Amino acid sequence: MNVPVNTPVFQGNEKKYLMDCIDTGWISSAGAYIEKFEQGMAELTGQKYGIAVCNGTAALEAAVLALNLEKGGEVILPDFTIISCVQAIVKAGLIPVPVDCTADTWNMDVSQVEAKITDKTRAIMVVHIYGLPTDMDPIRELARKHNLKIIEDAAEAHGLTYRGEPCGGMGDASIFSFFPNKHITSGEGGMIMTSDEAVRDRARGARNLFFDPERRYIHSEFGSNFRMTNMQAAVGLAQLEQIGTTVKRKREIGAYYQEALQGIDGIQLPLPRTEYAENIYWVFGIVLKDPDRNADEIMKKLGEKGIGTRHFFYPMHKQPALLKEGCCPKESLEDSLYPNANYISTHGFYIPSGLGLTREQQAYVAEELRKLF
Ligand SMILES: *Cc1c(COP(=O)(O)O)cnc(C)c1O
């Protein structure tokens, strides 16, 4: 049997809306679907504005630029995340300060954040990891106390809530990705969410070369072309209409694995819930408990059975790009500060959990995995 790690599913108005773009000729970055998609995401998250861009990495870059943080300032972020986070910080002339994750939620260990705050700290970037949110109350408390901005990476968190509050609604600037393995896809795509007009305007500027709104072809600073097309927004809007069903289905997939993999001694499963959230299983991650085994070995064996898997993220403090740049404070690169990120990045991997997954495929994955322990 062949079980890919993800297959996207289009069951709603995707085709209809997309054909409408082609039929009417509205195919570039102007068009009604962009505004509808932006408004729809604003409603989902409780933010006032959405600014659609071409991918989640661009959304992070635009979000950091939009906050207009003083160059040379420090931004605290999780060590266990995607490179896009650290890159957005460095590209804006800011200094990333990583924090280890917890061993069970794989999210940033919020109890370690305060010790990292200095008089240069300007913002905290939180990233909701693999389907569970960061514990936001302590972060918001610190942000208030130290007058810091919150950048919220909700690229894996469409439809997730923290104590009932939507993820993507808790940052001064929040972002989403709409890559095909996310809960809402537009092929490629991303969005910045904010309720602050100044942030909205700067994010729009960053998306479109900081064109002077009064006189075209005059530019107040360097931006990028991060525009999303109306065609992408058409698909994204159709996907957004189904977010409720998608989250329900992903939770069913997660619950099935929880049950089918229960009791295997050598593996740690994702937490189905915490005190503040219920997992939406962006992916279904597994961590090997035996330090002497590693993810590559298991992934290879599953691959031989036709089962797709992916590695966990690789810690930021060990990224060759970051070391080369010399842009991270030396003391932040100390390997012993990150035991959890180090462990899960070598002992963690995720198994197929896309919306296209069938019960038979899931049963097969669980059975083959069980055989390896
Ligand atoms: C997917 C993802 C991104 C980047 O999104 P792209 O659209 O692939 O550029 C950023 N942050 C997190 C946490 C992600 O999972």
mmCIF file of C-alpha atoms and ligand atoms in Angstrom:
data_model
loop_
_atom_site.group_PDB
_atom_site.id
_atom_site.type_symbol
_atom_site.label_atom_id
_atom_site.label_comp_id
_atom_site.label_asym_id
_atom_site.label_seq_id
_atom_site.Cartn_x
_atom_site.Cartn_y
_atom_site.Cartn_z
ATOM 1 C CA MET A 1 0.000 0.000 0.000
ATOM 2 C CA ASN A 2 1.184 3.527 -0.751
ATOM 3 C CA VAL A 3 0.377 6.178 1.853
ATOM 4 C CA PRO A 4 1.633 9.695 1.081
ATOM 5 C CA VAL A 5 2.294 11.984 4.033
ATOM 6 C CA ASN A 6 -0.324 14.441 2.726
ATOM 7 C CA THR A 7 -2.901 14.681 -0.052
ATOM 8 C CA PRO A 8 -4.979 17.851 -0.330
ATOM 9 C CA VAL A 9 -8.744 17.522 -0.790
ATOM 10 C CA PHE A 10 -11.027 19.929 -2.678
ATOM 11 C CA GLN A 11 -14.684 19.284 -1.949
ATOM 12 C CA GLY A 12 -16.274 22.713 -1.970
ATOM 13 C CA ASN A 13 -16.400 25.761 -4.214
ATOM 14 C CA GLU A 14 -12.721 25.687 -5.237
ATOM 15 C CA LYS A 15 -13.337 24.852 -8.892
ATOM 16 C CA LYS A 16 -16.319 27.186 -9.234
ATOM 17 C CA TYR A 17 -14.494 30.206 -7.783
ATOM 18 C CA LEU A 18 -11.336 29.469 -9.741
ATOM 19 C CA MET A 19 -13.258 29.192 -13.020
ATOM 20 C CA ASP A 20 -14.917 32.485 -12.177
ATOM 21 C CA CYS A 21 -11.491 34.169 -12.073
ATOM 22 C CA ILE A 22 -10.627 32.782 -15.474
ATOM 23 C CA ASP A 23 -14.024 33.540 -16.987
ATOM 24 C CA THR A 24 -13.953 37.147 -15.783
ATOM 25 C CA GLY A 25 -10.255 37.754 -16.388
ATOM 26 C CA TRP A 26 -9.534 38.693 -12.751
ATOM 27 C CA ILE A 27 -6.401 36.617 -12.340
ATOM 28 C CA SER A 28 -3.794 38.939 -10.810
ATOM 29 C CA SER A 29 -3.534 40.529 -7.391
ATOM 30 C CA ALA A 30 -6.627 42.673 -7.778
ATOM 31 C CA GLY A 31 -10.034 41.040 -7.526
ATOM 32 C CA ALA A 32 -12.959 40.339 -5.275
ATOM 33 C CA TYR A 33 -11.732 36.983 -3.940
ATOM 34 C CA ILE A 34 -8.707 38.579 -2.300
ATOM 35 C CA GLU A 35 -10.875 40.940 -0.275
ATOM 36 C CA LYS A 36 -13.370 38.208 0.570
ATOM 37 C CA PHE A 37 -10.602 35.877 1.695
ATOM 38 C CA GLU A 38 -9.000 38.622 3.793
ATOM 39 C CA GLN A 39 -12.337 39.451 5.400
ATOM 40 C CA GLY A 40 -13.153 35.816 5.998
ATOM 41 C CA MET A 41 -9.851 35.198 7.773
ATOM 42 C CA ALA A 42 -10.405 38.345 9.836
ATOM 43 C CA GLU A 43 -13.754 36.927 10.948
ATOM 44 C CA LEU A 44 -12.231 33.543 11.754
ATOM 45 C CA THR A 45 -9.540 35.073 13.962
ATOM 46 C CA GLY A 46 -11.309 38.089 15.413
ATOM 47 C CA GLN A 47 -8.709 40.449 13.957
ATOM 48 C CA LYS A 48 -9.859 43.522 12.066
ATOM 49 C CA TYR A 49 -7.696 43.126 8.956
ATOM 50 C CA GLY A 50 -6.117 40.466 6.771
ATOM 51 C CA ILE A 51 -3.366 41.203 4.261
ATOM 52 C CA ALA A 52 -3.007 38.361 1.752
ATOM 53 C CA VAL A 53 0.481 37.513 0.487
ATOM 54 C CA CYS A 54 2.136 34.841 -1.652
ATOM 55 C CA ASN A 55 3.235 32.441 1.138
ATOM 56 C CA GLY A 56 3.701 32.101 4.893
ATOM 57 C CA THR A 57 7.405 32.941 4.790
ATOM 58 C CA ALA A 58 6.585 36.254 3.086
ATOM 59 C CA ALA A 59 3.827 36.835 5.641
ATOM 60 C CA LEU A 60 6.384 36.531 8.451
ATOM 61 C CA GLU A 61 8.767 38.943 6.734
ATOM 62 C CA ALA A 62 6.009 41.469 6.119
ATOM 63 C CA ALA A 63 4.668 41.063 9.678
ATOM 64 C CA VAL A 64 8.042 41.795 11.262
ATOM 65 C CA LEU A 65 8.594 44.782 8.946
ATOM 66 C CA ALA A 66 5.069 46.026 9.634
ATOM 67 C CA LEU A 67 5.754 46.317 13.363
ATOM 68 C CA ASN A 68 8.526 48.797 12.624
ATOM 69 C CA LEU A 69 10.823 47.539 15.389
ATOM 70 C CA GLU A 70 14.016 49.435 16.025
ATOM 71 C CA LYS A 71 16.970 47.763 14.255
ATOM 72 C CA GLY A 72 19.317 45.891 16.561
ATOM 73 C CA GLY A 73 16.464 44.947 18.883
ATOM 74 C CA GLU A 74 16.033 41.388 20.098
ATOM 75 C CA VAL A 75 13.138 39.079 19.282
ATOM 76 C CA ILE A 76 12.530 36.001 21.420
ATOM 77 C CA LEU A 77 11.287 32.945 19.511
ATOM 78 C CA PRO A 78 11.117 29.163 19.891
ATOM 79 C CA ASP A 79 14.224 27.156 19.003
ATOM 80 C CA PHE A 80 11.972 24.426 17.614
ATOM 81 C CA THR A 81 10.344 25.989 14.551
ATOM 82 C CA ILE A 82 10.776 26.573 10.833
ATOM 83 C CA ILE A 83 13.631 28.682 9.452
ATOM 84 C CA SER A 84 11.143 31.256 8.066
ATOM 85 C CA CYS A 85 10.727 32.634 11.613
ATOM 86 C CA VAL A 86 14.371 33.310 12.327
ATOM 87 C CA GLN A 87 14.941 34.542 8.803
ATOM 88 C CA ALA A 88 12.207 37.188 9.023
ATOM 89 C CA ILE A 89 13.846 38.512 12.186
ATOM 90 C CA VAL A 90 17.382 38.606 10.769
ATOM 91 C CA LYS A 91 16.269 40.163 7.470
ATOM 92 C CA ALA A 92 14.657 43.022 9.399
ATOM 93 C CA GLY A 93 17.966 43.800 11.115
ATOM 94 C CA LEU A 94 16.844 42.285 14.418
ATOM 95 C CA ILE A 95 18.484 39.691 16.634
ATOM 96 C CA PRO A 96 16.827 36.303 17.232
ATOM 97 C CA VAL A 97 16.979 34.869 20.757
ATOM 98 C CA PRO A 98 15.780 31.241 20.814
ATOM 99 C CA VAL A 99 14.066 29.459 23.713
ATOM 100 C CA ASP A 100 13.796 25.671 24.167
ATOM 101 C CA CYS A 101 10.476 23.833 23.744
ATOM 102 C CA THR A 102 8.678 21.656 26.271
ATOM 103 C CA ALA A 103 9.018 17.880 25.972
ATOM 104 C CA ASP A 104 5.281 17.216 25.710
ATOM 105 C CA THR A 105 3.650 20.067 23.730
ATOM 106 C CA TRP A 106 6.755 20.778 21.591
ATOM 107 C CA ASN A 107 5.826 24.471 21.872
ATOM 108 C CA MET A 108 8.090 27.161 23.340
ATOM 109 C CA ASP A 109 8.660 26.698 27.083
ATOM 110 C CA VAL A 110 7.054 29.926 28.262
ATOM 111 C CA SER A 111 8.594 29.577 31.728
ATOM 112 C CA GLN A 112 12.007 30.284 30.176
ATOM 113 C CA VAL A 113 11.009 33.457 28.350
ATOM 114 C CA GLU A 114 11.311 36.058 31.096
ATOM 115 C CA ALA A 115 14.962 35.210 31.739
ATOM 116 C CA LYS A 116 15.716 36.054 28.091
ATOM 117 C CA ILE A 117 14.228 39.544 28.241
ATOM 118 C CA THR A 118 16.812 42.337 28.205
ATOM 119 C CA ASP A 119 16.555 46.083 27.648
ATOM 120 C CA LYS A 120 17.023 45.344 23.935
ATOM 121 C CA THR A 121 14.051 42.984 23.646
ATOM 122 C CA ARG A 122 11.336 44.363 21.365
ATOM 123 C CA ALA A 123 9.073 41.429 20.603
ATOM 124 C CA ILE A 124 8.181 37.818 21.317
ATOM 125 C CA MET A 125 7.434 35.600 18.343
ATOM 126 C CA VAL A 126 5.235 32.664 19.291
ATOM 127 C CA VAL A 127 4.697 29.701 16.977
ATOM 128 C CA HIS A 128 1.869 27.226 17.521
ATOM 129 C CA ILE A 129 3.438 23.858 16.818
ATOM 130 C CA TYR A 130 1.900 20.797 15.104
ATOM 131 C CA GLY A 131 -1.678 21.413 16.292
ATOM 132 C CA LEU A 132 -1.354 22.716 19.849
ATOM 133 C CA PRO A 133 -0.997 26.387 20.787
ATOM 134 C CA THR A 134 1.674 28.112 22.828
ATOM 135 C CA ASP A 135 0.505 28.947 26.353
ATOM 136 C CA MET A 136 -0.434 32.559 25.565
ATOM 137 C CA ASP A 137 -1.502 34.039 28.914
ATOM 138 C CA PRO A 138 2.023 34.120 30.401
ATOM 139 C CA ILE A 139 3.327 35.537 27.102
ATOM 140 C CA ARG A 140 0.736 38.295 27.068
ATOM 141 C CA GLU A 141 1.511 39.064 30.690
ATOM 142 C CA LEU A 142 5.225 39.461 29.873
ATOM 143 C CA ALA A 143 4.468 41.532 26.782
ATOM 144 C CA ARG A 144 2.353 43.912 28.863
ATOM 145 C CA LYS A 145 4.903 44.126 31.648
ATOM 146 C CA HIS A 146 7.895 44.761 29.377
ATOM 147 C CA ASN A 147 6.073 46.636 26.611
ATOM 148 C CA LEU A 148 6.830 44.058 23.901
ATOM 149 C CA LYS A 149 5.041 43.299 20.644
ATOM 150 C CA ILE A 150 3.685 39.813 19.981
ATOM 151 C CA ILE A 151 4.212 38.230 16.582
ATOM 152 C CA GLU A 152 2.034 35.145 16.309
ATOM 153 C CA ASP A 153 2.909 32.457 13.769
ATOM 154 C CA ALA A 154 -0.364 30.568 13.301
ATOM 155 C CA ALA A 155 0.752 28.908 10.056
ATOM 156 C CA GLU A 156 -0.209 25.504 11.492
ATOM 157 C CA ALA A 157 -3.182 26.690 13.501
ATOM 158 C CA HIS A 158 -6.207 27.500 11.290
ATOM 159 C CA GLY A 159 -9.255 26.730 13.399
ATOM 160 C CA LEU A 160 -7.262 26.138 16.605
ATOM 161 C CA THR A 161 -8.269 27.931 19.796
ATOM 162 C CA TYR A 162 -6.470 28.860 23.024
ATOM 163 C CA ARG A 163 -8.912 28.933 25.965
ATOM 164 C CA GLY A 164 -11.620 29.448 23.353
ATOM 165 C CA GLU A 165 -9.824 32.323 21.624
ATOM 166 C CA PRO A 166 -8.884 31.821 17.960
ATOM 167 C CA CYS A 167 -5.230 31.427 17.079
ATOM 168 C CA GLY A 168 -4.177 34.076 14.605
ATOM 169 C CA GLY A 169 -6.111 36.590 16.703
ATOM 170 C CA MET A 170 -3.621 37.013 19.534
ATOM 171 C CA GLY A 171 -0.701 38.852 17.938
ATOM 172 C CA ASP A 172 -0.065 42.526 17.268
ATOM 173 C CA ALA A 173 0.702 40.898 13.942
ATOM 174 C CA SER A 174 -0.273 37.275 13.338
ATOM 175 C CA ILE A 175 0.362 35.179 10.251
ATOM 176 C CA PHE A 176 -0.931 32.146 8.361
ATOM 177 C CA SER A 177 0.432 29.947 5.593
ATOM 178 C CA PHE A 178 -1.820 28.322 3.000
ATOM 179 C CA PHE A 179 0.634 25.715 1.737
ATOM 180 C CA PRO A 180 -1.103 22.472 0.604
ATOM 181 C CA ASN A 181 -0.384 20.660 3.866
ATOM 182 C CA LYS A 182 -2.046 23.357 6.003
ATOM 183 C CA HIS A 183 -5.682 23.196 7.165
ATOM 184 C CA ILE A 184 -6.570 25.818 4.537
ATOM 185 C CA THR A 185 -4.647 25.878 1.270
ATOM 186 C CA SER A 186 -4.483 28.194 -1.719
ATOM 187 C CA GLY A 187 -1.671 26.227 -3.397
ATOM 188 C CA GLU A 188 0.863 28.726 -2.114
ATOM 189 C CA GLY A 189 -0.259 31.612 0.013
ATOM 190 C CA GLY A 190 -0.079 33.441 3.306
ATOM 191 C CA MET A 191 -1.729 36.219 5.291
ATOM 192 C CA ILE A 192 -0.865 38.787 7.933
ATOM 193 C CA MET A 193 -3.629 39.489 10.473
ATOM 194 C CA THR A 194 -3.793 42.589 12.632
ATOM 195 C CA SER A 195 -6.257 44.940 14.287
ATOM 196 C CA ASP A 196 -3.892 47.909 14.159
ATOM 197 C CA GLU A 197 -4.292 50.241 11.186
ATOM 198 C CA ALA A 198 -0.658 51.321 11.145
ATOM 199 C CA VAL A 199 0.478 47.686 11.068
ATOM 200 C CA ARG A 200 -2.048 46.959 8.321
ATOM 201 C CA ASP A 201 -0.764 49.825 6.208
ATOM 202 C CA ARG A 202 2.882 48.831 6.637
ATOM 203 C CA ALA A 203 2.081 45.193 5.844
ATOM 204 C CA ARG A 204 0.351 46.337 2.673
ATOM 205 C CA GLY A 205 3.413 48.432 1.874
ATOM 206 C CA ALA A 206 5.791 45.537 2.462
ATOM 207 C CA ARG A 207 3.620 43.360 0.200
ATOM 208 C CA ASN A 208 3.750 45.793 -2.661
ATOM 209 C CA LEU A 209 7.126 47.563 -2.858
ATOM 210 C CA PHE A 210 6.057 50.384 -0.513
ATOM 211 C CA PHE A 211 4.453 52.245 -3.391
ATOM 212 C CA ASP A 212 3.510 55.765 -2.383
ATOM 213 C CA PRO A 213 -0.310 55.709 -2.244
ATOM 214 C CA GLU A 214 -0.431 59.265 -3.682
ATOM 215 C CA ARG A 215 2.157 59.005 -6.422
ATOM 216 C CA ARG A 216 2.887 55.643 -8.010
ATOM 217 C CA TYR A 217 6.576 54.784 -8.638
ATOM 218 C CA ILE A 218 7.772 56.694 -5.618
ATOM 219 C CA HIS A 219 8.881 54.392 -2.803
ATOM 220 C CA SER A 220 9.479 55.364 0.816
ATOM 221 C CA GLU A 221 11.499 52.202 1.537
ATOM 222 C CA PHE A 222 12.359 48.823 0.055
ATOM 223 C CA GLY A 223 9.581 46.270 0.104
ATOM 224 C CA SER A 224 8.900 43.196 -2.010
ATOM 225 C CA ASN A 225 6.372 41.827 -4.392
ATOM 226 C CA PHE A 226 4.588 39.447 -2.026
ATOM 227 C CA ARG A 227 1.195 39.737 -3.710
ATOM 228 C CA MET A 228 -1.312 36.881 -3.759
ATOM 229 C CA THR A 229 -3.328 36.303 -6.924
ATOM 230 C CA ASN A 230 -7.117 36.378 -7.086
ATOM 231 C CA MET A 231 -6.924 32.739 -8.281
ATOM 232 C CA GLN A 232 -5.137 31.682 -5.105
ATOM 233 C CA ALA A 233 -7.591 33.659 -2.991
ATOM 234 C CA ALA A 234 -10.493 31.961 -4.811
ATOM 235 C CA VAL A 235 -9.214 28.543 -3.763
ATOM 236 C CA GLY A 236 -8.372 29.817 -0.280
ATOM 237 C CA LEU A 237 -11.846 31.260 0.243
ATOM 238 C CA ALA A 238 -13.497 27.986 -0.801
ATOM 239 C CA GLN A 239 -11.227 26.160 1.651
ATOM 240 C CA LEU A 240 -11.998 28.622 4.424
ATOM 241 C CA GLU A 241 -15.718 27.899 3.962
ATOM 242 C CA GLN A 242 -14.943 24.309 5.017
ATOM 243 C CA ILE A 243 -12.658 24.946 7.974
ATOM 244 C CA GLY A 244 -15.161 23.510 10.466
ATOM 245 C CA THR A 245 -15.367 20.174 8.631
ATOM 246 C CA THR A 246 -11.614 20.128 8.095
ATOM 247 C CA VAL A 247 -10.813 20.552 11.781
ATOM 248 C CA LYS A 248 -13.386 17.904 12.687
ATOM 249 C CA ARG A 249 -11.891 15.463 10.173
ATOM 250 C CA LYS A 250 -8.318 16.154 11.338
ATOM 251 C CA ARG A 251 -9.382 15.502 14.918
ATOM 252 C CA GLU A 252 -10.939 12.197 13.835
ATOM 253 C CA ILE A 253 -7.676 11.228 12.162
ATOM 254 C CA GLY A 254 -5.802 12.178 15.331
ATOM 255 C CA ALA A 255 -8.204 10.302 17.592
ATOM 256 C CA TYR A 256 -7.942 7.180 15.453
ATOM 257 C CA TYR A 257 -4.134 7.169 15.681
ATOM 258 C CA GLN A 258 -4.249 7.861 19.432
ATOM 259 C CA GLU A 259 -6.335 4.743 19.877
ATOM 260 C CA ALA A 260 -4.525 2.547 17.345
ATOM 261 C CA LEU A 261 -1.043 3.429 18.649
ATOM 262 C CA GLN A 262 -1.919 3.389 22.331
ATOM 263 C CA GLY A 263 0.275 1.253 24.545
ATOM 264 C CA ILE A 264 3.298 0.974 22.240
ATOM 265 C CA ASP A 265 6.120 1.232 24.734
ATOM 266 C CA GLY A 266 8.777 2.951 22.688
ATOM 267 C CA ILE A 267 6.869 5.969 21.414
ATOM 268 C CA GLN A 268 5.502 9.248 22.719
ATOM 269 C CA LEU A 269 2.298 10.443 21.031
ATOM 270 C CA PRO A 270 1.038 14.024 20.709
ATOM 271 C CA LEU A 271 -1.060 15.319 23.608
ATOM 272 C CA PRO A 272 -4.753 15.132 22.607
ATOM 273 C CA ARG A 273 -5.404 18.174 24.781
ATOM 274 C CA THR A 274 -3.872 20.480 27.328
ATOM 275 C CA GLU A 275 -5.530 22.550 30.019
ATOM 276 C CA TYR A 276 -6.043 25.342 27.457
ATOM 277 C CA ALA A 277 -6.566 23.657 24.080
ATOM 278 C CA GLU A 278 -7.703 20.657 22.095
ATOM 279 C CA ASN A 279 -5.249 19.391 19.470
ATOM 280 C CA ILE A 280 -6.204 19.983 15.810
ATOM 281 C CA TYR A 281 -3.412 17.653 14.623
ATOM 282 C CA TRP A 282 -1.854 19.791 11.931
ATOM 283 C CA VAL A 283 0.434 16.767 11.737
ATOM 284 C CA PHE A 284 0.557 13.629 13.857
ATOM 285 C CA GLY A 285 4.029 13.656 15.415
ATOM 286 C CA ILE A 286 5.755 10.739 17.113
ATOM 287 C CA VAL A 287 8.850 10.860 19.322
ATOM 288 C CA LEU A 288 10.971 7.776 20.020
ATOM 289 C CA LYS A 289 11.488 7.282 23.735
ATOM 290 C CA ASP A 290 14.692 5.264 23.423
ATOM 291 C CA PRO A 291 17.601 7.717 23.015
ATOM 292 C CA ASP A 292 19.577 4.983 21.240
ATOM 293 C CA ARG A 293 17.134 4.731 18.376
ATOM 294 C CA ASN A 294 16.629 7.544 15.911
ATOM 295 C CA ALA A 295 13.937 8.829 13.600
ATOM 296 C CA ASP A 296 15.870 8.080 10.387
ATOM 297 C CA GLU A 297 15.914 4.360 11.083
ATOM 298 C CA ILE A 298 12.151 4.157 11.646
ATOM 299 C CA MET A 299 11.344 6.513 8.769
ATOM 300 C CA LYS A 300 13.415 4.367 6.419
ATOM 301 C CA LYS A 301 11.608 1.192 7.483
ATOM 302 C CA LEU A 302 8.195 2.828 7.058
ATOM 303 C CA GLY A 303 9.313 4.149 3.667
ATOM 304 C CA GLU A 304 10.076 0.586 2.581
ATOM 305 C CA LYS A 305 6.417 -0.197 3.325
ATOM 306 C CA GLY A 306 5.230 2.715 1.180
ATOM 307 C CA ILE A 307 4.488 4.990 4.127
ATOM 308 C CA GLY A 308 5.457 8.645 3.798
ATOM 309 C CA THR A 309 6.941 10.428 6.812
ATOM 310 C CA ARG A 310 8.733 13.713 7.505
ATOM 311 C CA HIS A 311 11.413 14.729 9.960
ATOM 312 C CA PHE A 312 10.577 17.128 12.786
ATOM 313 C CA PHE A 313 12.000 20.659 12.531
ATOM 314 C CA TYR A 314 15.709 21.158 13.121
ATOM 315 C CA PRO A 315 16.657 23.503 16.019
ATOM 316 C CA MET A 316 17.324 27.147 15.107
ATOM 317 C CA HIS A 317 20.492 27.336 17.253
ATOM 318 C CA LYS A 318 22.092 24.697 15.001
ATOM 319 C CA GLN A 319 21.067 26.134 11.619
ATOM 320 C CA PRO A 320 24.127 26.512 9.388
ATOM 321 C CA ALA A 321 22.631 29.685 7.874
ATOM 322 C CA LEU A 322 22.340 31.310 11.274
ATOM 323 C CA LEU A 323 25.833 30.308 12.416
ATOM 324 C CA LYS A 324 27.347 31.639 9.210
ATOM 325 C CA GLU A 325 25.624 34.975 9.530
ATOM 326 C CA GLY A 326 26.955 35.345 13.043
ATOM 327 C CA CYS A 327 23.724 37.149 13.783
ATOM 328 C CA CYS A 328 22.674 35.363 16.954
ATOM 329 C CA PRO A 329 24.220 36.209 20.358
ATOM 330 C CA LYS A 330 26.979 33.663 21.105
ATOM 331 C CA GLU A 331 25.465 32.638 24.421
ATOM 332 C CA SER A 332 22.238 31.761 22.592
ATOM 333 C CA LEU A 333 24.058 29.182 20.491
ATOM 334 C CA GLU A 334 25.055 27.086 23.524
ATOM 335 C CA ASP A 335 23.770 23.602 22.671
ATOM 336 C CA SER A 336 23.065 22.596 26.275
ATOM 337 C CA LEU A 337 20.321 25.249 26.518
ATOM 338 C CA TYR A 338 18.079 23.242 24.215
ATOM 339 C CA PRO A 339 17.821 19.630 25.433
ATOM 340 C CA ASN A 340 14.191 19.207 24.343
ATOM 341 C CA ALA A 341 14.532 20.704 20.864
ATOM 342 C CA ASN A 342 17.698 18.669 20.365
ATOM 343 C CA TYR A 343 15.999 15.469 21.436
ATOM 344 C CA ILE A 344 12.780 15.740 19.453
ATOM 345 C CA SER A 345 14.536 16.934 16.297
ATOM 346 C CA THR A 346 16.518 13.689 16.135
ATOM 347 C CA HIS A 347 13.897 11.351 17.615
ATOM 348 C CA GLY A 348 10.722 12.853 16.150
ATOM 349 C CA PHE A 349 8.941 12.397 12.826
ATOM 350 C CA TYR A 350 5.392 12.619 11.605
ATOM 351 C CA ILE A 351 3.209 10.120 9.827
ATOM 352 C CA PRO A 352 0.525 10.559 7.128
ATOM 353 C CA SER A 353 -2.413 12.661 8.316
ATOM 354 C CA GLY A 354 -3.676 14.540 5.239
ATOM 355 C CA LEU A 355 -7.377 15.004 4.617
ATOM 356 C CA GLY A 356 -7.260 12.460 1.798
ATOM 357 C CA LEU A 357 -6.197 9.654 4.146
ATOM 358 C CA THR A 358 -8.562 6.648 4.254
ATOM 359 C CA ARG A 359 -9.369 4.477 7.271
ATOM 360 C CA GLU A 360 -7.663 1.520 5.550
ATOM 361 C CA GLN A 361 -4.498 3.546 5.019
ATOM 362 C CA GLN A 362 -4.540 4.678 8.653
ATOM 363 C CA ALA A 363 -4.994 1.126 9.892
ATOM 364 C CA TYR A 364 -2.075 0.033 7.715
ATOM 365 C CA VAL A 365 0.198 2.815 9.015
ATOM 366 C CA ALA A 366 -0.664 1.960 12.621
ATOM 367 C CA GLU A 367 -0.094 -1.745 12.053
ATOM 368 C CA GLU A 368 3.276 -1.291 10.341
ATOM 369 C CA LEU A 369 4.403 1.122 13.044
ATOM 370 C CA ARG A 370 3.376 -1.296 15.779
ATOM 371 C CA LYS A 371 5.436 -4.064 14.149
ATOM 372 C CA LEU A 372 8.589 -1.965 14.527
ATOM 373 C CA PHE A 373 8.361 -1.940 18.327
HETATM 374 C C1 LIG B 1 4.397 26.314 6.896
HETATM 375 C C2 LIG B 1 4.941 27.220 7.905
HETATM 376 C C3 LIG B 1 5.459 28.496 7.584
HETATM 377 C C4 LIG B 1 5.799 28.924 6.191
HETATM 378 O O1 LIG B 1 4.828 28.894 5.273
HETATM 379 P P1 LIG B 1 5.149 28.800 3.713
HETATM 380 O O2 LIG B 1 3.835 29.135 3.111
HETATM 381 O O3 LIG B 1 5.560 27.394 3.431
HETATM 382 O O4 LIG B 1 6.199 29.790 3.377
HETATM 383 C C5 LIG B 1 5.810 29.350 8.612
HETATM 384 N N1 LIG B 1 5.704 28.969 9.897
HETATM 385 C C6 LIG B 1 5.269 27.746 10.237
HETATM 386 C C7 LIG B 1 5.184 27.406 11.678
HETATM 387 C C8 LIG B 1 4.899 26.831 9.268
HETATM 388 O O5 LIG B 1 4.498 25.596 9.614
#
